[in-house]
Short mmCIF file of C-alpha atoms in Angstrom, two decimals:
data_model
loop_
_atom_site.label_atom_id
_atom_site.label_comp_id
_atom_site.label_asym_id
_atom_site.label_seq_id
_atom_site.Cartn_x
_atom_site.Cartn_y
_atom_site.Cartn_z
CA MET A 275 3.03 25.81 -14.62
CA ARG A 276 2.69 26.28 -10.89
CA LEU A 277 3.48 22.92 -9.25
CA VAL A 278 3.24 21.25 -5.87
CA PHE A 279 5.60 18.27 -5.81
CA ALA A 280 4.80 15.24 -3.64
CA GLY A 281 7.54 12.77 -2.68
CA THR A 282 9.40 11.40 0.31
CA PRO A 283 12.50 9.15 -0.14
CA GLU A 284 15.87 9.70 -1.79
CA THR A 285 14.43 8.15 -4.96
CA ALA A 286 12.22 11.20 -5.40
CA VAL A 287 15.00 13.79 -5.06
CA PRO A 288 16.26 13.64 -8.70
CA ALA A 289 12.74 14.47 -9.89
CA LEU A 290 12.49 17.40 -7.48
CA GLU A 291 15.90 18.63 -8.63
CA ALA A 292 14.83 18.41 -12.27
CA LEU A 293 11.60 20.31 -11.63
CA LEU A 294 13.42 23.02 -9.68
CA ALA A 295 15.71 23.47 -12.69
CA SER A 296 12.84 23.45 -15.20
CA ARG A 297 10.72 26.29 -16.57
CA HIS A 298 8.01 25.45 -14.03
CA GLU A 299 7.52 26.95 -10.56
CA VAL A 300 7.69 24.53 -7.62
CA ALA A 301 5.51 26.42 -5.14
CA ALA A 302 5.63 23.77 -2.40
CA VAL A 303 6.40 20.14 -1.68
CA VAL A 304 4.26 17.57 0.11
CA THR A 305 6.12 14.87 2.02
CA ARG A 306 5.62 12.40 4.84
CA PRO A 307 6.06 13.69 8.41
CA ASP A 308 9.50 13.53 10.02
CA ALA A 309 10.25 9.98 11.15
CA PRO A 310 12.52 8.40 13.81
CA ALA A 311 15.90 7.28 12.46
CA GLY A 312 19.27 6.05 13.70
CA ARG A 313 20.21 4.54 17.02
CA GLY A 314 18.91 7.55 18.92
CA ARG A 315 15.56 7.35 17.06
CA ARG A 316 15.47 11.12 16.73
CA LEU A 317 13.04 12.64 14.25
CA VAL A 318 14.60 13.25 10.83
CA ALA A 319 13.11 15.08 7.86
CA SER A 320 12.60 13.12 4.65
CA PRO A 321 15.19 13.51 1.87
CA VAL A 322 12.63 15.48 -0.16
CA ALA A 323 11.96 17.80 2.78
CA GLN A 324 15.69 18.36 3.26
CA ARG A 325 16.19 19.29 -0.41
CA ALA A 326 13.13 21.55 -0.38
CA ALA A 327 14.44 23.36 2.70
CA GLU A 328 17.75 23.96 0.93
CA ALA A 329 15.85 25.43 -2.03
CA GLY A 330 13.67 27.61 0.18
CA VAL A 331 10.47 25.86 -0.92
CA GLU A 332 7.46 25.59 1.38
CA ILE A 333 7.11 22.13 2.95
CA LEU A 334 3.76 20.51 3.77
CA ARG A 335 3.84 17.44 6.05
CA PRO A 336 0.24 16.28 6.53
CA ALA A 337 -0.32 13.17 8.67
CA LYS A 338 -2.95 12.28 6.07
CA ALA A 339 -3.50 13.76 2.64
CA SER A 340 -7.16 14.17 3.62
CA ASP A 341 -6.41 16.52 6.55
CA PRO A 342 -8.64 19.64 6.19
CA GLU A 343 -5.77 22.01 7.04
CA PHE A 344 -3.64 20.49 4.29
CA LEU A 345 -6.44 20.65 1.73
CA ASP A 346 -7.12 24.29 2.59
CA ARG A 347 -3.45 25.18 2.15
CA LEU A 348 -3.28 23.29 -1.16
CA ARG A 349 -6.30 25.22 -2.44
CA ALA A 350 -4.65 28.47 -1.38
CA ILE A 351 -1.46 27.61 -3.27
CA ALA A 352 -3.65 26.81 -6.32
CA PRO A 353 -1.26 24.51 -8.23
CA ASP A 354 -1.84 23.80 -11.90
CA CYS A 355 -0.51 20.26 -11.44
CA CYS A 356 0.92 18.06 -8.68
CA PRO A 357 3.73 15.74 -9.87
CA VAL A 358 4.31 12.77 -7.56
CA VAL A 359 7.25 10.40 -6.99
CA ALA A 360 7.06 7.82 -4.18
CA TYR A 361 5.04 10.02 -1.85
CA GLY A 362 3.91 7.05 0.26
CA ALA A 363 0.32 7.98 1.14
CA LEU A 364 -3.07 7.52 -0.48
CA LEU A 365 -4.63 10.50 -2.21
CA LYS A 366 -8.39 10.89 -1.84
CA PRO A 367 -10.75 12.64 -4.31
CA ALA A 368 -10.80 15.81 -2.20
CA ALA A 369 -7.08 16.26 -2.90
CA LEU A 370 -7.10 14.88 -6.45
CA GLU A 371 -9.62 17.45 -7.66
CA ILE A 372 -7.71 20.56 -6.52
CA PRO A 373 -5.07 21.03 -9.29
CA ARG A 374 -6.67 21.71 -12.68
CA HIS A 375 -4.34 19.20 -14.39
CA GLY A 376 -4.60 16.69 -11.55
CA TRP A 377 -1.82 14.69 -9.92
CA VAL A 378 0.72 13.02 -12.23
CA ASN A 379 2.69 10.10 -10.85
CA LEU A 380 6.11 8.87 -11.97
CA HIS A 381 5.95 5.09 -11.51
CA PHE A 382 8.95 2.83 -11.99
CA SER A 383 7.52 0.15 -14.27
CA LEU A 384 6.06 -0.26 -17.73
CA LEU A 385 2.40 -0.03 -16.75
CA PRO A 386 0.18 -1.99 -16.48
CA ALA A 387 2.99 -4.29 -15.33
CA TRP A 388 3.94 -4.15 -11.65
CA ARG A 389 1.33 -1.84 -10.22
CA GLY A 390 1.98 -1.24 -6.53
CA ALA A 391 4.58 -0.32 -3.94
CA ALA A 392 7.62 -2.34 -5.12
CA PRO A 393 7.74 -2.46 -8.94
CA VAL A 394 11.52 -2.49 -9.27
CA GLN A 395 11.99 -5.22 -6.67
CA HIS A 396 9.41 -7.44 -8.36
CA ALA A 397 10.91 -6.87 -11.81
CA VAL A 398 14.28 -8.14 -10.50
CA LEU A 399 12.70 -10.95 -8.47
CA HIS A 400 10.79 -12.30 -11.45
CA GLY A 401 13.72 -12.14 -13.84
CA ASP A 402 12.40 -9.47 -16.22
CA ASP A 403 14.82 -8.45 -18.96
CA MET A 404 13.32 -4.99 -19.38
CA THR A 405 11.59 -2.45 -17.19
CA GLY A 406 11.13 1.30 -17.32
CA ALA A 407 9.09 4.18 -15.96
CA ALA A 408 5.76 5.75 -16.77
CA THR A 409 4.01 9.02 -15.98
CA PHE A 410 0.27 8.69 -15.47
CA GLN A 411 -2.76 10.56 -14.18
CA ILE A 412 -3.57 9.46 -10.64
CA GLU A 413 -7.12 8.24 -10.02
CA GLU A 414 -8.65 6.28 -7.16
CA GLY A 415 -7.51 2.86 -8.45
CA LEU A 416 -4.02 1.57 -7.65
CA ASP A 417 -1.76 2.81 -10.47
CA THR A 418 -4.60 2.39 -12.97
CA GLY A 419 -4.73 5.88 -14.48
CA PRO A 420 -4.11 6.83 -18.12
CA VAL A 421 -0.47 7.11 -19.17
CA TYR A 422 1.27 10.23 -20.53
CA GLY A 423 4.73 8.88 -21.33
CA VAL A 424 7.10 5.95 -20.87
CA LEU A 425 10.77 5.11 -21.03
CA THR A 426 12.50 1.73 -21.06
CA GLU A 427 15.54 0.47 -19.15
CA PRO A 428 17.29 -2.91 -19.58
CA ILE A 429 17.79 -4.95 -16.43
CA GLN A 430 21.38 -6.19 -16.20
CA PRO A 431 22.05 -9.74 -14.92
CA THR A 432 23.79 -8.40 -11.80
CA ASP A 433 21.48 -5.45 -11.07
CA THR A 434 20.27 -5.04 -7.52
CA ALA A 435 16.94 -3.31 -6.99
CA GLY A 436 18.83 -0.34 -5.56
CA GLU A 437 21.10 0.04 -8.58
CA LEU A 438 18.22 -0.26 -11.03
CA LEU A 439 16.06 2.17 -9.08
CA SER A 440 18.87 4.74 -9.02
CA ARG A 441 19.07 4.67 -12.82
CA LEU A 442 15.31 4.87 -13.20
CA ALA A 443 15.09 7.78 -10.76
CA VAL A 444 17.45 9.86 -12.90
CA ALA A 445 15.93 8.89 -16.25
CA GLY A 446 12.42 9.21 -14.83
CA ALA A 447 13.12 12.75 -13.62
CA ARG A 448 13.64 13.83 -17.23
CA LEU A 449 10.44 12.04 -18.25
CA LEU A 450 8.49 13.84 -15.52
CA VAL A 451 9.71 17.26 -16.65
CA ASP A 452 8.90 16.40 -20.27
CA THR A 453 5.42 15.39 -19.14
CA MET A 454 4.90 18.69 -17.32
CA ASP A 455 6.09 20.54 -20.45
CA GLY A 456 3.72 18.57 -22.66
CA ILE A 457 0.73 19.15 -20.39
CA GLU A 458 1.40 22.89 -20.26
CA ASP A 459 1.85 23.09 -24.03
CA GLY A 460 -1.33 21.10 -24.63
CA VAL A 461 0.45 18.56 -26.84
CA LEU A 462 0.31 15.55 -24.52
CA GLU A 463 -2.72 13.31 -24.11
CA ALA A 464 -2.98 10.58 -21.48
CA ARG A 465 -3.97 7.23 -22.94
CA PRO A 466 -5.75 4.41 -21.05
CA GLN A 467 -3.61 1.51 -19.92
CA PRO A 468 -4.04 -1.80 -21.80
CA ALA A 469 -6.35 -4.32 -20.17
CA GLU A 470 -3.78 -7.08 -20.77
CA GLY A 471 -0.47 -7.54 -18.97
CA VAL A 472 -1.57 -6.38 -15.54
CA SER A 473 0.62 -7.55 -12.64
CA HIS A 474 0.94 -6.39 -9.06
CA ALA A 475 3.97 -5.52 -6.93
CA PRO A 476 3.10 -5.50 -3.22
CA LYS A 477 5.63 -4.36 -0.66
CA ILE A 478 8.34 -6.95 0.07
CA THR A 479 8.54 -7.54 3.82
CA PRO A 480 11.56 -8.69 5.84
CA GLU A 481 9.96 -12.12 6.12
CA ASP A 482 9.66 -12.28 2.31
CA ALA A 483 13.40 -11.55 2.14
CA ARG A 484 14.44 -14.76 3.93
CA VAL A 485 16.37 -17.04 1.55
CA ASP A 486 15.01 -20.53 0.90
CA TRP A 487 18.06 -22.65 0.16
CA THR A 488 15.88 -25.44 -1.26
CA ALA A 489 15.03 -23.10 -4.15
CA PRO A 490 17.07 -23.12 -7.39
CA ALA A 491 20.23 -21.01 -7.49
CA GLN A 492 18.68 -18.59 -9.99
CA ARG A 493 15.78 -17.93 -7.61
CA VAL A 494 18.17 -17.33 -4.70
CA ASP A 495 20.21 -14.90 -6.81
CA ARG A 496 17.13 -12.94 -7.88
CA LEU A 497 15.70 -12.77 -4.37
CA VAL A 498 18.91 -11.42 -2.88
CA ARG A 499 19.32 -8.81 -5.62
CA ALA A 500 15.64 -7.81 -5.37
CA CYS A 501 16.00 -7.25 -1.62
CA THR A 502 19.23 -5.23 -1.87
CA PRO A 503 19.46 -2.76 -0.23
CA ALA A 504 15.99 -3.01 1.34
CA PRO A 505 14.60 -4.84 3.17
CA GLY A 506 17.85 -6.86 2.97
CA ALA A 507 18.03 -10.59 2.19
CA TRP A 508 18.89 -12.82 5.14
CA THR A 509 19.25 -16.35 6.41
CA THR A 510 20.13 -17.93 9.74
CA PHE A 511 23.43 -19.47 10.82
CA ARG A 512 23.86 -21.12 14.21
CA ASP A 513 20.41 -19.77 15.15
CA ALA A 514 21.40 -16.15 14.48
CA ARG A 515 20.33 -13.92 11.61
CA LEU A 516 22.89 -13.39 8.85
CA LYS A 517 22.31 -10.59 6.34
CA LEU A 518 23.41 -11.34 2.78
CA GLY A 519 24.87 -9.18 0.06
CA PRO A 520 24.37 -10.21 -3.59
CA VAL A 521 25.37 -13.77 -4.45
CA ARG A 522 26.71 -15.23 -7.69
CA PRO A 523 25.46 -18.52 -9.17
CA ALA A 524 28.38 -20.94 -9.49
CA PRO A 525 27.24 -23.75 -11.82
CA ASP A 526 30.84 -24.79 -12.52
CA ALA A 527 31.76 -25.27 -8.86
CA GLU A 528 33.67 -28.53 -8.41
CA VAL A 529 31.68 -29.54 -5.35
CA ALA A 530 28.14 -30.83 -4.77
CA LEU A 531 26.42 -29.23 -1.79
CA ALA A 532 23.09 -29.91 -0.11
CA PRO A 533 20.75 -26.89 0.27
CA GLY A 534 22.31 -24.50 2.77
CA GLU A 535 25.54 -26.49 3.11
CA LEU A 536 28.69 -24.33 3.15
CA HIS A 537 32.08 -24.87 1.54
CA VAL A 538 35.06 -22.49 1.72
CA THR A 539 37.54 -22.26 -1.15
CA LYS A 540 40.65 -20.10 -1.46
CA LYS A 541 38.59 -17.29 -3.00
CA ALA A 542 34.95 -17.83 -2.11
CA LEU A 543 32.31 -19.14 0.25
CA LEU A 544 29.86 -21.46 -1.52
CA ALA A 545 26.37 -22.35 -0.35
CA GLY A 546 24.24 -25.17 -1.73
CA THR A 547 20.83 -24.70 -3.35
CA ALA A 548 18.36 -27.03 -5.08
CA THR A 549 20.39 -26.88 -8.29
CA HIS A 550 24.00 -25.74 -8.00
CA PRO A 551 25.98 -23.67 -5.46
CA VAL A 552 26.05 -19.91 -5.21
CA ALA A 553 29.06 -17.88 -4.14
CA LEU A 554 28.34 -15.49 -1.28
CA GLY A 555 29.98 -12.10 -1.72
CA ARG A 556 29.45 -10.27 1.57
CA VAL A 557 27.64 -11.09 4.80
CA GLN A 558 26.69 -9.21 7.93
CA PRO A 559 26.40 -11.16 11.20
CA GLN A 560 24.13 -9.73 13.87
CA GLY A 561 25.72 -6.78 15.62
CA LYS A 562 28.65 -6.59 13.22
CA ARG A 563 29.57 -4.79 10.01
CA MET A 564 29.24 -6.15 6.49
CA MET A 565 32.31 -8.22 5.60
CA ASP A 566 33.75 -10.52 2.96
CA ALA A 567 31.91 -13.84 3.18
CA ALA A 568 34.97 -16.04 2.75
CA ASP A 569 36.88 -14.12 5.44
CA TRP A 570 33.91 -14.49 7.78
CA ALA A 571 33.71 -18.24 7.19
CA ARG A 572 37.43 -18.85 7.69
CA GLY A 573 37.20 -17.47 11.21
CA LEU A 574 34.41 -19.84 12.24
CA ASP A 575 35.94 -23.34 12.24
CA LEU A 576 33.05 -24.69 10.17
CA ASN A 577 31.84 -28.24 10.71
CA ALA A 578 29.43 -30.51 8.86
CA LYS A 579 26.46 -29.34 10.93
CA ASP A 580 27.01 -25.69 10.04
CA THR A 581 24.40 -24.92 7.40
CA LEU A 582 22.33 -21.93 6.42
CA HIS A 583 18.61 -22.11 7.14
#
């Protein structure tokens, strides 16, 4: 089939790679416009745009997917299908109706669970044991379209959202190619999503990523892992923001700590929660690099008033 691939972040690159290596023709890619990045805030092309440029594939960067110039170019390309992975913009009916097989999204959850922008983060945050990916036909509703195929992926107790998403991106790329093959061969039929089991996964904001030390240790652990690497879990120490790497619940710690209270051992920095302490692995003070939490604490001359908030 003749395809136009839509995607933007690094997560979408494995799928683009797999499609480029498949029997299908990737005639163009659609991605978000170049965005400011780095300290100099210079405009940088998306990871998908960079890979497409390397492959010599035409790149479309509409400000909106409803732009008339973009729609005209898409009609001229005349794709059979438009596979999508984390494109990051809403698709209106005028765009959806152009390819004869529609737009097929690779979504990183077992639909209808975790519809929305942050399915992997919410799966980790809510303590799911299993997640996966699904390919489905895009319609106007939010991730509500009929499903072509699914795969499952266990969530490990120490998984961060970033680690889990990396695995799903690779496995999902194979699922997306298989879906394109099945559509072309006429052997794959999209089936409506179940009415039961619907849950939503809105974007997690930096404010959502602030740790509440009065929560149980398990909740703190899940929040930090769900927000790693983005938007990054954080707390405050001495009125300054402190970014946190993954923590480890320490139910056997031989010390009782109030929520946010710190205690340094020979090997770890412990912080109190509503239940039992957690061991902090790495921290990043404002304006500094990420470092070992215990090393950071030993250089502070901690006192009883030094707590995390």
